[in-house]
Amino acid sequence: MRTLAATAAFASALAAAPEGHAQTSGAGGRIAPQAVYEVSPPLGAYTDAQLFGRVWADPTLAPRDRSLVTVAALIAGGRIAQVGSHSGRALDNGVTPEELGEVLAHLAFYAGWPVAISAVFEIREVFDARGIAAVDPETGDLLELDPEAEAARRAAVAANAAPFAPGLAGATDDVLFADLWRRPGLAPRDRSLVTVAALIAMGQAEQAPFHLNRAMDNGLTRDEAAELVHHAAYYAGWPRAFSAVGALKTVFEAREAAGAAESPAPQPAALSVVRPEAAGTVPGPAERFSGEVTVGPLFAPIPPARLSGGLVSFAASARTAWHSHPLGQTLYITAGCGWVQSEGAPVQAVRPGDIVQIPAGVRHWHGASETEAMSHVAMLEAPAEGATTWMELVSDADYLKGRDAAARCPG
């Protein structure tokens, strides 16, 4: 009973907090309930001073936006018990009951029906407590989407999803974007906020560049996008927020390059030489590579060109996860012995001088052989929705299936 009481007290404190400011709910101006201080004093202090004293009070992101991000992150992350209190705070911060209903419908597609339905009952309790009647169905005309952006999105779905999951591709075009994203009950910018927050909470950072770019097309500023990721860290955890930083970098750099390309053409510049020590290297992230992998030096496109790439070095038995590229990829093997495979095809061995050409949308992996390291230069073009779709890691069993056929490299 004490735990339930403490949870209820915390929920009441959150719901009662004024826009953008911490609300005093106990001794010493605390918002965290006394039970938090009794069990974890540092958690109580961080809750009061950092989360509500600084983050929620930061004007970089409006309180209404912070509430949308928070509710979306909680629902998508399955933290349903906290949804009610933050839904009340969202209502206080200007989110309407109709908009909360649209958020639930939107998140059913991005986080799944079970969590959206579960959240309905938490929000209904808030509506009942506030005397909010049943929400009327939306009857307004559907919004129009940008024709050029929609054509590019449809083309990407046709290339990457339709050949393998036609039902999913069809619903993506005919329901998700032709209907849900056009519903007038939630502004396009708000849908983008909710979507990006949900992707971060679910650890789906590889899907974030497309939706971050869409959010900025819908009016989100660069500073607001950066603060969205910061705010989500407190409700989804630091690791998932940091995984989204790469998406911010990709989108910011692409938009800067596009802006530069649209500017008056400068006088031709001299060629440049980027030294390896200046370009730097980074370890391959564990969610995208198995084994010891070093990425870099990298090179970025010089607009209007879109070609980017870099050197990737694999220790013996290291490899990428399964992935695909909307515009394909070319690998030039520079050292060692490597293995490459596209889904459904046998493993092939590669040696220095070999060129591997991977068509658009083909699911594949590449890396070192079991006993010898390998390095290659990877080159690809990056469309607006992102250059790579990352998937699951290649299991040891799948990797070693090609051992007999590919153990001996050519040459």
XYZ file of C-alpha atoms in Angstrom, residues 122-272:
151
model
C -4.427 4.922 -18.163
C -5.460 8.019 -20.112
C -9.166 7.233 -19.692
C -8.675 7.423 -15.903
C -7.218 10.916 -16.339
C -10.161 11.927 -18.546
C -12.638 10.577 -15.985
C -10.915 12.403 -13.127
C -11.094 15.677 -15.068
C -14.623 15.207 -16.346
C -13.532 14.956 -19.987
C -16.237 13.385 -22.121
C -15.699 10.849 -24.873
C -13.617 12.209 -27.745
C -15.559 12.820 -30.955
C -14.253 11.125 -34.128
C -12.255 13.411 -36.419
C -14.241 14.448 -39.491
C -11.947 17.010 -41.172
C -10.429 16.696 -44.619
C -7.166 14.800 -44.921
C -3.994 16.878 -45.164
C -1.874 16.935 -48.306
C 1.673 15.551 -48.205
C 4.579 16.987 -50.169
C 4.321 15.250 -53.581
C 8.070 15.095 -54.243
C 8.917 13.706 -50.795
C 6.034 11.247 -50.994
C 7.160 10.017 -54.415
C 10.682 9.402 -53.081
C 9.302 7.570 -50.047
C 7.079 5.348 -52.190
C 10.030 4.521 -54.435
C 12.122 3.492 -51.428
C 9.319 1.250 -50.133
C 8.864 -0.291 -53.576
C 12.581 -1.084 -53.815
C 13.296 -2.209 -50.248
C 10.074 -3.711 -48.876
C 7.639 -4.629 -51.651
C 9.690 -7.521 -53.102
C 10.035 -9.180 -49.692
C 6.952 -8.101 -47.675
C 4.261 -6.932 -50.113
C 1.558 -6.758 -47.439
C 3.687 -4.516 -45.241
C 4.663 -2.352 -48.208
C 1.036 -1.965 -49.267
C -0.144 -0.990 -45.786
C 2.771 1.444 -45.475
C 1.638 3.274 -48.599
C -2.143 2.943 -48.329
C -2.732 3.197 -44.575
C 0.281 4.600 -42.753
C 1.091 7.476 -45.110
C -2.026 7.815 -47.279
C -4.265 8.006 -44.203
C -2.630 8.153 -40.734
C -0.017 10.835 -41.562
C -2.711 12.890 -43.296
C -5.167 12.945 -40.400
C -5.798 16.580 -39.352
C -6.245 15.776 -35.657
C -2.502 16.083 -35.026
C -0.258 18.567 -36.807
C 2.488 17.034 -39.002
C 5.192 18.502 -36.743
C 3.561 16.868 -33.714
C 3.356 13.505 -35.487
C 7.037 13.788 -36.259
C 7.857 14.602 -32.608
C 5.867 11.584 -31.447
C 7.411 9.282 -34.062
C 11.031 10.231 -33.356
C 10.512 9.964 -29.582
C 8.976 6.507 -30.041
C 11.841 5.314 -32.261
C 14.398 6.453 -29.678
C 12.487 4.750 -26.845
C 12.347 1.490 -28.820
C 16.030 1.625 -29.756
C 15.227 1.945 -33.465
C 17.827 4.609 -34.246
C 18.360 3.254 -37.772
C 14.829 4.450 -38.639
C 15.383 7.900 -37.108
C 17.149 9.791 -39.959
C 14.130 9.603 -42.277
C 11.761 10.800 -39.563
C 14.114 13.455 -38.164
C 14.472 14.866 -41.646
C 10.687 14.751 -42.039
C 10.310 16.512 -38.663
C 12.553 19.355 -39.812
C 10.597 19.568 -43.074
C 7.516 19.883 -40.848
C 8.968 22.833 -38.930
C 11.198 21.406 -36.181
C 14.364 23.491 -35.833
C 17.857 22.093 -35.467
C 18.033 23.195 -31.811
C 14.626 21.631 -31.097
C 15.660 18.362 -32.745
C 18.811 18.213 -30.618
C 16.837 18.970 -27.461
C 14.264 16.300 -28.356
C 17.035 13.682 -28.142
C 18.291 15.173 -24.863
C 14.808 15.114 -23.328
C 14.152 11.554 -24.512
C 17.316 10.394 -22.706
C 15.582 10.847 -19.332
C 12.616 8.690 -20.343
C 14.268 6.122 -22.650
C 17.763 5.974 -21.135
C 21.126 7.377 -22.127
C 22.252 4.489 -24.411
C 19.211 4.809 -26.684
C 19.519 8.592 -26.807
C 23.199 8.345 -27.725
C 22.332 5.851 -30.472
C 20.128 8.579 -31.962
C 22.982 11.119 -32.049
C 24.262 9.508 -35.240
C 20.864 10.161 -36.825
C 21.091 13.825 -35.833
C 24.553 14.050 -37.390
C 23.379 12.397 -40.616
C 20.369 14.678 -40.983
C 22.130 17.900 -40.005
C 25.034 17.289 -42.383
C 22.756 16.264 -45.263
C 20.590 19.348 -44.852
C 23.628 21.594 -44.653
C 24.986 20.012 -47.818
C 21.638 20.400 -49.581
C 21.468 24.034 -48.495
C 24.940 24.632 -49.814
C 24.031 22.970 -53.101
C 21.046 25.299 -53.490
C 23.148 28.394 -52.802
C 24.704 30.369 -55.676
C 27.507 28.270 -57.130
C 30.899 29.324 -55.721
C 33.984 29.673 -57.831
C 35.669 26.296 -58.462
C 37.811 25.361 -55.475
C 41.149 23.616 -55.510
C 41.252 19.918 -54.769
C 41.825 18.906 -51.165
